[in-house]
């Protein structure tokens, strides 16, 4: 294994990787660091093509030492789909959608859960607990079951029924709170404190290895494009783990010497009903203030106070990216247009990215001829209510 230490991006403090770890003493999430020179000496990009079509093909850049601890349901290596018809409609002929809807548990959360659970198991964790809006809890309960770990998953009462059912189906201890994800977070914090080390807090960015699973989206995009980077990557941002992860992947790829181009400009897409990152980015701030009365159909991006705000904003600025909010009515209309043009039923978070790409092209931020990759982070089938069926039955 090439993992060397955990590093605090805020204060620089280093931590060993030999035991379960949460935040830095200063309150910042921690980032996993690797001996990139040793990785570059051990493996070349061409080698990956010979490996299985899942995220574990990047094992030198993942934090699991013993292959027996790898917990998998076949996650990763999702397709890059060209979308020429919809692309022509919005003036981006080189539009590509990475479809995470094909991932186990129906969202890219499975990437983080596969790697996070594998590493937790390797470090001797027996029970994990986490607050979630839905998809992350479904994924972590599922992978915990596969690894033989117990899970306590805490969700707001109005989290989608499908995600609650997935947790129960995986034998998880499901708890519902009458409130938001922040209230679920308080419940988990109390539970973890009371358990005295017997329960590991696997909340978003509170443990460092979920990010490692999600960064593989960045590696895949580059490998699938023939070790080239696109001009722009558009990502629906809630907790921001995927965006921070893709940025980290690009930095590692540079460190490895496997890409030399200018990194892609990253776009954080939020809903006008919950846009703390967009507001902070526009104001030139380094931190985001909590968003009051958060609400949107895109529940995966309903995160009023992301713990990784500093890292998200830094990634946007470092990549010369931007942040943009779109409204629910527009993203639902784009979901329908995209389905009719391309045949793929997007999740609302993915549709939000297409609305954002359309606006950014209209405003000139995305230039003519640029290659744009949009992440469809989940399966449209998990959100049946996005398509309204009002057809009357035909008379026989
Ligand atoms: C969680 C989630 C997001 C947001 O992901 P982050 O990496 O936490 O910003 C986007 N889309 C879907 C479908 C999700 O489940
Ligand atoms: Zn720190």
Tab-separated table of C-alpha atoms and ligand atoms in Angstrom:
chain	number	residue	atom	x	y	z
A	1	UNK	CA	0.000	0.000	0.000
A	2	UNK	CA	1.247	3.486	-0.876
A	3	UNK	CA	-0.851	5.407	1.660
A	4	UNK	CA	1.567	7.318	3.899
A	5	UNK	CA	-0.413	9.590	6.217
A	6	UNK	CA	-3.471	11.758	6.718
A	7	UNK	CA	-2.906	15.473	6.296
A	8	UNK	CA	-4.896	18.472	7.443
A	9	UNK	CA	-5.340	20.876	4.529
A	10	UNK	CA	-6.019	23.748	6.974
A	11	UNK	CA	-3.227	23.510	9.580
A	12	UNK	CA	-0.871	20.990	7.983
A	13	UNK	CA	-0.896	18.574	10.908
A	14	UNK	CA	-0.199	14.909	9.985
A	15	UNK	CA	-1.888	11.830	11.453
A	16	UNK	CA	-1.021	8.137	11.182
A	17	UNK	CA	-3.256	5.878	9.120
A	18	UNK	CA	-3.087	2.890	11.449
A	19	UNK	CA	-6.259	3.607	13.395
A	20	UNK	CA	-9.728	4.977	12.630
A	21	UNK	CA	-9.567	8.754	12.356
A	22	UNK	CA	-12.136	11.528	12.132
A	23	UNK	CA	-11.481	15.291	11.873
A	24	UNK	CA	-8.246	17.151	12.602
A	25	UNK	CA	-7.944	18.698	16.057
A	26	UNK	CA	-8.567	22.064	14.298
A	27	UNK	CA	-11.945	20.823	12.975
A	28	UNK	CA	-10.984	20.378	9.320
A	29	UNK	CA	-11.526	17.172	7.327
A	30	UNK	CA	-8.320	15.206	6.698
A	31	UNK	CA	-6.937	14.152	3.310
A	32	UNK	CA	-5.226	10.818	2.569
A	33	UNK	CA	-1.715	11.196	1.142
A	34	UNK	CA	0.244	8.666	-0.897
A	35	UNK	CA	3.842	8.180	-1.950
A	36	UNK	CA	3.120	9.266	-5.520
A	37	UNK	CA	6.726	8.851	-6.677
A	38	UNK	CA	6.620	5.206	-5.588
A	39	UNK	CA	3.250	4.700	-7.313
A	40	UNK	CA	4.587	6.240	-10.539
A	41	UNK	CA	7.598	3.906	-10.348
A	42	UNK	CA	5.390	0.844	-9.758
A	43	UNK	CA	2.660	1.313	-12.348
A	44	UNK	CA	2.077	3.095	-15.664
A	45	UNK	CA	-1.292	4.351	-16.968
A	46	UNK	CA	-1.352	1.699	-19.714
A	47	UNK	CA	-1.492	-1.005	-17.066
A	48	UNK	CA	-4.959	-0.021	-15.848
A	49	UNK	CA	-6.539	-1.048	-19.139
A	50	UNK	CA	-5.681	-4.679	-18.333
A	51	UNK	CA	-7.494	-4.611	-15.007
A	52	UNK	CA	-11.131	-5.324	-14.046
A	53	UNK	CA	-13.700	-2.652	-14.916
A	54	UNK	CA	-14.308	-1.321	-11.427
A	55	UNK	CA	-12.825	1.373	-9.209
A	56	UNK	CA	-10.381	-1.056	-7.575
A	57	UNK	CA	-8.313	-0.886	-10.758
A	58	UNK	CA	-6.756	2.202	-9.091
A	59	UNK	CA	-5.732	0.177	-6.018
A	60	UNK	CA	-2.285	1.804	-5.709
A	61	UNK	CA	-4.134	5.087	-5.130
A	62	UNK	CA	-6.643	3.673	-2.661
A	63	UNK	CA	-6.249	3.144	1.083
A	64	UNK	CA	-6.835	-0.604	1.460
A	65	UNK	CA	-3.732	-2.700	2.218
A	66	UNK	CA	-5.102	-6.243	2.196
A	67	UNK	CA	-7.212	-7.333	-0.806
A	68	UNK	CA	-9.252	-9.540	1.542
A	69	UNK	CA	-10.718	-6.363	3.050
A	70	UNK	CA	-11.949	-5.065	-0.290
A	71	UNK	CA	-15.753	-4.942	-0.081
A	72	UNK	CA	-17.279	-4.758	-3.520
A	73	UNK	CA	-20.552	-4.988	-5.401
A	74	UNK	CA	-18.936	-4.094	-8.718
A	75	UNK	CA	-18.850	-0.300	-8.287
A	76	UNK	CA	-17.107	2.055	-10.703
A	77	UNK	CA	-16.111	2.236	-14.377
A	78	UNK	CA	-19.457	3.765	-15.299
A	79	UNK	CA	-19.928	4.810	-18.932
A	80	UNK	CA	-19.151	8.185	-20.451
A	81	UNK	CA	-22.139	8.770	-22.727
A	82	UNK	CA	-21.935	11.277	-25.550
A	83	UNK	CA	-25.041	13.443	-25.709
A	84	UNK	CA	-24.924	14.999	-29.186
A	85	UNK	CA	-28.637	15.741	-29.596
A	86	UNK	CA	-29.097	17.503	-26.281
A	87	UNK	CA	-25.617	18.997	-26.691
A	88	UNK	CA	-26.625	20.553	-30.023
A	89	UNK	CA	-29.770	21.935	-28.387
A	90	UNK	CA	-27.702	23.841	-25.795
A	91	UNK	CA	-24.713	24.747	-27.959
A	92	UNK	CA	-22.271	22.227	-26.450
A	93	UNK	CA	-21.724	19.611	-29.185
A	94	UNK	CA	-18.974	17.889	-27.183
A	95	UNK	CA	-21.215	17.201	-24.191
A	96	UNK	CA	-20.550	13.987	-22.263
A	97	UNK	CA	-22.526	12.537	-19.352
A	98	UNK	CA	-20.882	10.163	-16.905
A	99	UNK	CA	-23.723	7.953	-15.774
A	100	UNK	CA	-23.348	7.025	-12.126
A	101	UNK	CA	-26.921	5.737	-12.179
A	102	UNK	CA	-25.501	2.318	-13.062
A	103	UNK	CA	-23.612	2.085	-9.771
A	104	UNK	CA	-24.787	-0.382	-7.070
A	105	UNK	CA	-27.414	1.247	-4.783
A	106	UNK	CA	-28.256	3.597	-7.665
A	107	UNK	CA	-25.936	6.468	-6.834
A	108	UNK	CA	-22.236	7.309	-6.846
A	109	UNK	CA	-22.417	7.164	-3.030
A	110	UNK	CA	-21.523	3.490	-3.512
A	111	UNK	CA	-17.985	4.535	-4.495
A	112	UNK	CA	-17.411	6.261	-1.172
A	113	UNK	CA	-19.117	3.490	0.772
A	114	UNK	CA	-17.111	0.709	-0.911
A	115	UNK	CA	-13.776	2.322	-0.058
A	116	UNK	CA	-14.824	3.768	3.316
A	117	UNK	CA	-16.326	0.494	4.544
A	118	UNK	CA	-13.379	-1.551	3.242
A	119	UNK	CA	-10.913	0.630	5.116
A	120	UNK	CA	-13.042	0.766	8.289
A	121	UNK	CA	-13.190	-3.024	8.272
A	122	UNK	CA	-9.427	-3.195	7.793
A	123	UNK	CA	-8.948	-0.936	10.826
A	124	UNK	CA	-11.175	-3.118	13.025
A	125	UNK	CA	-14.359	-1.009	13.088
A	126	UNK	CA	-17.449	-3.116	13.978
A	127	UNK	CA	-20.297	-0.564	13.774
A	128	UNK	CA	-20.605	2.622	11.737
A	129	UNK	CA	-23.131	5.446	12.238
A	130	UNK	CA	-23.979	8.352	9.977
A	131	UNK	CA	-26.483	11.129	9.266
A	132	UNK	CA	-27.715	11.218	5.666
A	133	UNK	CA	-30.332	12.657	3.308
A	134	UNK	CA	-30.803	9.192	1.834
A	135	UNK	CA	-28.415	7.867	-0.812
A	136	UNK	CA	-25.316	7.794	1.386
A	137	UNK	CA	-27.153	5.915	4.135
A	138	UNK	CA	-28.502	3.400	1.633
A	139	UNK	CA	-25.005	2.825	0.240
A	140	UNK	CA	-23.227	2.581	3.597
A	141	UNK	CA	-25.828	0.218	5.090
A	142	UNK	CA	-25.515	-1.961	1.981
A	143	UNK	CA	-21.699	-2.113	1.980
A	144	UNK	CA	-21.609	-2.521	5.778
A	145	UNK	CA	-23.835	-5.592	5.412
A	146	UNK	CA	-21.551	-6.939	2.703
A	147	UNK	CA	-18.514	-6.421	4.984
A	148	UNK	CA	-20.202	-7.927	8.040
A	149	UNK	CA	-20.347	-4.600	9.920
A	150	UNK	CA	-23.347	-3.189	11.752
A	151	UNK	CA	-24.757	0.221	10.765
A	152	UNK	CA	-26.899	2.919	12.357
A	153	UNK	CA	-28.303	5.285	9.731
A	154	UNK	CA	-30.079	8.485	10.788
A	155	UNK	CA	-32.272	10.334	8.264
A	156	UNK	CA	-34.747	13.198	8.244
A	157	UNK	CA	-38.381	12.043	8.253
A	158	UNK	CA	-38.873	13.314	4.722
A	159	UNK	CA	-35.873	11.489	3.223
A	160	UNK	CA	-36.978	9.386	0.255
A	161	UNK	CA	-38.812	6.176	1.111
A	162	UNK	CA	-36.633	4.152	-1.271
A	163	UNK	CA	-33.483	4.979	0.726
A	164	UNK	CA	-35.156	4.059	4.020
A	165	UNK	CA	-36.195	0.744	2.513
A	166	UNK	CA	-32.684	0.082	1.249
A	167	UNK	CA	-31.274	0.580	4.765
A	168	UNK	CA	-33.789	-1.825	6.278
A	169	UNK	CA	-33.299	-4.361	3.503
A	170	UNK	CA	-29.566	-4.358	4.317
A	171	UNK	CA	-30.314	-5.034	7.977
A	172	UNK	CA	-29.334	-1.524	9.098
A	173	UNK	CA	-30.544	0.181	12.272
A	174	UNK	CA	-32.647	2.970	10.683
A	175	UNK	CA	-33.530	6.024	12.783
A	176	UNK	CA	-35.701	8.900	11.602
A	177	UNK	CA	-35.521	12.428	13.000
A	178	UNK	CA	-38.152	15.126	12.646
A	179	UNK	CA	-35.793	17.739	11.196
A	180	UNK	CA	-32.931	18.275	8.743
A	181	UNK	CA	-29.660	16.443	8.131
A	182	UNK	CA	-28.048	18.735	10.728
A	183	UNK	CA	-30.482	17.337	13.348
A	184	UNK	CA	-29.606	13.812	12.235
A	185	UNK	CA	-25.958	14.817	12.712
A	186	UNK	CA	-26.582	15.828	16.316
A	187	UNK	CA	-28.229	12.461	16.976
A	188	UNK	CA	-25.193	10.625	15.561
A	189	UNK	CA	-22.761	12.774	17.563
A	190	UNK	CA	-24.589	11.912	20.796
A	191	UNK	CA	-24.688	8.228	19.901
A	192	UNK	CA	-20.979	8.089	19.070
A	193	UNK	CA	-20.052	9.972	22.260
A	194	UNK	CA	-22.153	7.600	24.380
A	195	UNK	CA	-20.687	4.482	22.721
A	196	UNK	CA	-17.123	5.331	23.796
A	197	UNK	CA	-15.284	4.109	20.703
A	198	UNK	CA	-17.626	1.186	19.879
A	199	UNK	CA	-19.303	3.147	17.066
A	200	UNK	CA	-17.371	4.865	14.272
A	201	UNK	CA	-18.725	8.168	12.913
A	202	UNK	CA	-18.772	7.720	9.125
A	203	UNK	CA	-20.488	11.047	8.385
A	204	UNK	CA	-19.589	13.021	5.238
A	205	UNK	CA	-15.926	14.130	5.393
A	206	UNK	CA	-15.766	13.131	9.084
A	207	UNK	CA	-13.815	10.105	7.984
A	208	UNK	CA	-11.128	10.500	5.324
A	209	UNK	CA	-11.646	7.459	3.080
A	210	UNK	CA	-15.068	8.046	1.554
A	211	UNK	CA	-13.395	10.866	-0.402
A	212	UNK	CA	-10.882	8.362	-1.766
A	213	UNK	CA	-13.687	6.274	-3.242
A	214	UNK	CA	-15.335	9.296	-4.816
A	215	UNK	CA	-12.109	10.641	-6.305
A	216	UNK	CA	-12.099	7.619	-8.619
A	217	UNK	CA	-14.698	9.457	-10.746
A	218	UNK	CA	-11.869	11.854	-11.638
A	219	UNK	CA	-9.444	9.046	-12.493
A	220	UNK	CA	-12.076	7.337	-14.627
A	221	UNK	CA	-12.990	10.464	-16.591
A	222	UNK	CA	-9.338	10.992	-17.487
A	223	UNK	CA	-8.645	7.334	-18.324
A	224	UNK	CA	-11.858	6.998	-20.353
A	225	UNK	CA	-10.894	10.079	-22.388
A	226	UNK	CA	-7.551	8.473	-23.232
A	227	UNK	CA	-5.604	10.196	-20.394
A	228	UNK	CA	-6.855	13.602	-21.506
A	229	UNK	CA	-8.748	16.082	-19.373
A	230	UNK	CA	-11.999	17.732	-20.477
A	231	UNK	CA	-12.265	21.541	-20.397
A	232	UNK	CA	-15.041	21.609	-17.814
A	233	UNK	CA	-16.529	19.160	-15.274
A	234	UNK	CA	-19.988	20.011	-13.921
A	235	UNK	CA	-20.904	18.483	-10.569
A	236	UNK	CA	-24.033	18.689	-8.362
A	237	UNK	CA	-22.680	19.802	-5.007
A	238	UNK	CA	-24.183	18.916	-1.651
A	239	UNK	CA	-21.517	17.893	0.845
A	240	UNK	CA	-19.052	18.455	-1.982
A	241	UNK	CA	-17.177	15.172	-1.529
A	242	UNK	CA	-17.362	14.334	-5.226
A	243	UNK	CA	-16.081	17.759	-6.262
A	244	UNK	CA	-13.263	17.774	-3.712
A	245	UNK	CA	-12.489	14.203	-4.751
A	246	UNK	CA	-12.309	15.002	-8.472
A	247	UNK	CA	-10.051	17.968	-7.698
A	248	UNK	CA	-7.823	15.716	-5.566
A	249	UNK	CA	-7.691	13.170	-8.397
A	250	UNK	CA	-6.518	15.867	-10.828
A	251	UNK	CA	-3.797	16.991	-8.399
A	252	UNK	CA	-2.643	13.391	-7.896
A	253	UNK	CA	-2.651	12.761	-11.656
A	254	UNK	CA	-0.404	15.803	-12.063
A	255	UNK	CA	1.819	14.621	-9.226
A	256	UNK	CA	2.096	11.237	-10.905
A	257	UNK	CA	2.990	12.916	-14.200
A	258	UNK	CA	0.110	11.178	-15.954
A	259	UNK	CA	-1.538	14.409	-17.104
A	260	UNK	CA	0.223	17.611	-18.010
A	261	UNK	CA	-2.677	19.713	-19.371
A	262	UNK	CA	-4.307	22.506	-17.479
A	263	UNK	CA	-6.803	20.840	-15.063
A	264	UNK	CA	-10.517	21.023	-15.924
A	265	UNK	CA	-12.530	23.999	-14.645
A	266	UNK	CA	-14.831	22.637	-11.960
A	267	UNK	CA	-18.417	23.834	-11.654
A	268	UNK	CA	-20.378	23.392	-8.412
A	269	UNK	CA	-24.103	23.212	-9.142
A	270	UNK	CA	-26.633	23.837	-6.391
A	271	UNK	CA	-30.363	24.486	-6.184
A	272	UNK	CA	-31.711	27.998	-5.689
A	273	UNK	CA	-33.471	26.382	-2.706
A	274	UNK	CA	-30.143	25.524	-1.031
A	275	UNK	CA	-27.081	27.342	-2.349
A	276	UNK	CA	-24.598	28.089	0.447
A	277	UNK	CA	-21.568	27.440	-1.782
A	278	UNK	CA	-22.864	29.573	-4.655
A	279	UNK	CA	-23.504	32.468	-2.259
A	280	UNK	CA	-20.057	32.206	-0.664
A	281	UNK	CA	-18.304	31.865	-4.036
A	282	UNK	CA	-20.072	34.932	-5.425
A	283	UNK	CA	-19.144	36.935	-2.327
A	284	UNK	CA	-15.485	35.886	-2.580
A	285	UNK	CA	-15.617	34.214	0.832
A	286	UNK	CA	-13.487	31.277	2.019
A	287	UNK	CA	-16.235	29.748	4.152
A	288	UNK	CA	-19.977	29.297	3.584
A	289	UNK	CA	-22.693	30.377	6.010
A	290	UNK	CA	-25.549	27.898	6.699
A	291	UNK	CA	-28.530	28.199	4.327
A	292	UNK	CA	-31.895	28.739	6.018
A	293	UNK	CA	-35.045	26.853	4.897
A	294	UNK	CA	-33.246	24.517	2.520
A	295	UNK	CA	-35.519	22.758	0.050
A	296	UNK	CA	-35.285	21.250	-3.455
A	297	UNK	CA	-36.437	18.130	-5.338
A	298	UNK	CA	-32.753	17.273	-5.698
A	299	UNK	CA	-32.431	15.871	-2.177
A	300	UNK	CA	-28.828	14.735	-2.751
A	301	UNK	CA	-27.761	18.392	-2.804
A	302	UNK	CA	-29.864	19.584	0.134
A	303	UNK	CA	-26.922	20.282	2.441
A	304	UNK	CA	-27.381	23.662	4.173
A	305	UNK	CA	-24.009	23.671	5.989
A	306	UNK	CA	-21.383	21.504	4.238
A	307	UNK	CA	-18.424	20.589	6.451
A	308	UNK	CA	-16.127	20.740	3.414
A	309	UNK	CA	-17.081	24.308	2.444
A	310	UNK	CA	-13.472	25.550	2.611
A	311	UNK	CA	-12.215	22.687	0.440
A	312	UNK	CA	-15.015	23.096	-2.112
A	313	UNK	CA	-14.410	26.829	-2.477
A	314	UNK	CA	-10.647	26.293	-2.712
A	315	UNK	CA	-11.117	23.650	-5.443
A	316	UNK	CA	-13.357	25.982	-7.465
A	317	UNK	CA	-10.846	28.832	-7.271
A	318	UNK	CA	-7.767	26.670	-7.896
A	319	UNK	CA	-9.339	25.222	-11.042
A	320	UNK	CA	-10.636	28.588	-12.330
A	321	UNK	CA	-14.126	27.134	-11.905
A	322	UNK	CA	-17.413	28.624	-10.787
A	323	UNK	CA	-20.584	27.948	-8.796
A	324	UNK	CA	-24.149	28.339	-10.043
A	325	UNK	CA	-27.645	27.731	-8.676
A	326	UNK	CA	-30.602	26.491	-10.740
A	327	UNK	CA	-34.260	26.264	-9.863
A	328	UNK	CA	-36.359	23.125	-9.557
A	329	UNK	CA	-38.847	23.928	-12.324
A	330	UNK	CA	-36.033	24.447	-14.823
A	331	UNK	CA	-34.092	21.353	-13.866
A	332	UNK	CA	-37.229	19.220	-14.107
A	333	UNK	CA	-37.877	20.608	-17.599
A	334	UNK	CA	-34.286	19.841	-18.619
A	335	UNK	CA	-34.654	16.325	-17.198
A	336	UNK	CA	-37.540	15.792	-19.629
A	337	UNK	CA	-35.721	17.366	-22.594
A	338	UNK	CA	-32.652	15.268	-21.957
A	339	UNK	CA	-34.674	12.063	-21.661
A	340	UNK	CA	-36.493	12.762	-24.923
A	341	UNK	CA	-33.254	13.698	-26.757
A	342	UNK	CA	-30.932	11.036	-25.377
A	343	UNK	CA	-33.039	8.303	-23.766
A	344	UNK	CA	-31.437	8.464	-20.341
A	345	UNK	CA	-33.634	9.229	-17.332
A	346	UNK	CA	-31.459	11.523	-15.213
A	347	UNK	CA	-31.649	12.016	-11.467
A	348	UNK	CA	-32.667	15.604	-10.598
A	349	UNK	CA	-29.123	16.355	-9.380
A	350	UNK	CA	-27.777	15.323	-12.803
A	351	UNK	CA	-30.468	17.332	-14.562
A	352	UNK	CA	-29.442	20.368	-12.476
A	353	UNK	CA	-25.975	20.086	-14.033
A	354	UNK	CA	-27.427	20.217	-17.540
A	355	UNK	CA	-29.443	23.304	-16.659
A	356	UNK	CA	-26.243	24.815	-15.294
A	357	UNK	CA	-24.260	23.895	-18.419
A	358	UNK	CA	-26.963	25.461	-20.585
A	359	UNK	CA	-26.843	28.732	-18.606
A	360	UNK	CA	-23.051	28.810	-18.553
A	361	UNK	CA	-22.946	28.342	-22.319
A	362	UNK	CA	-25.573	31.069	-22.859
A	363	UNK	CA	-23.533	33.415	-20.682
A	364	UNK	CA	-20.307	32.539	-22.521
A	365	UNK	CA	-18.517	31.045	-19.512
A	366	UNK	CA	-18.454	27.740	-21.405
A	367	UNK	CA	-16.938	28.603	-24.778
A	368	UNK	CA	-17.845	27.231	-28.200
A	369	UNK	CA	-16.273	23.852	-28.874
A	370	UNK	CA	-15.296	23.070	-25.293
A	371	UNK	CA	-15.542	19.511	-24.028
A	372	UNK	CA	-17.866	19.381	-21.027
A	373	UNK	CA	-18.374	16.365	-18.745
A	374	UNK	CA	-21.513	16.357	-16.587
A	375	UNK	CA	-21.973	13.930	-13.706
A	376	UNK	CA	-25.324	12.192	-13.501
A	377	UNK	CA	-24.791	11.155	-9.888
A	378	UNK	CA	-27.708	8.755	-9.490
A	379	UNK	CA	-30.353	6.637	-11.168
A	380	UNK	CA	-33.437	8.510	-12.349
A	381	UNK	CA	-35.427	5.417	-11.353
A	382	UNK	CA	-34.851	6.295	-7.681
A	383	UNK	CA	-36.953	9.461	-8.215
A	384	UNK	CA	-40.171	8.342	-9.922
A	385	UNK	CA	-41.970	11.557	-8.920
A	386	UNK	CA	-39.866	13.707	-11.286
A	387	UNK	CA	-42.069	12.602	-14.192
A	388	UNK	CA	-45.719	13.434	-13.796
A	389	UNK	CA	-48.111	10.987	-15.452
A	390	UNK	CA	-51.434	12.572	-16.209
A	391	UNK	CA	-52.481	10.494	-19.221
A	392	UNK	CA	-56.042	9.256	-19.160
A	393	UNK	CA	-56.611	5.601	-20.093
A	394	UNK	CA	-57.544	5.006	-23.710
A	395	UNK	CA	-61.011	3.735	-24.442
A	396	UNK	CA	-60.879	0.165	-25.725
B	1	LIG	C1	-25.081	12.944	-2.344
B	1	LIG	C2	-25.495	13.247	-3.708
B	1	LIG	C3	-24.997	14.366	-4.375
B	1	LIG	C4	-24.046	15.347	-3.741
B	1	LIG	O1	-22.828	14.742	-3.522
B	1	LIG	P1	-21.638	15.393	-2.722
B	1	LIG	O2	-20.443	14.714	-3.244
B	1	LIG	O3	-21.878	15.113	-1.295
B	1	LIG	O4	-21.650	16.847	-2.993
B	1	LIG	C5	-25.391	14.562	-5.688
B	1	LIG	N1	-26.248	13.716	-6.293
B	1	LIG	C6	-26.747	12.632	-5.681
B	1	LIG	C7	-27.698	11.751	-6.414
B	1	LIG	C8	-26.392	12.354	-4.363
B	1	LIG	O5	-26.882	11.281	-3.750
B	2	LIG	ZN1	-5.959	20.910	11.169
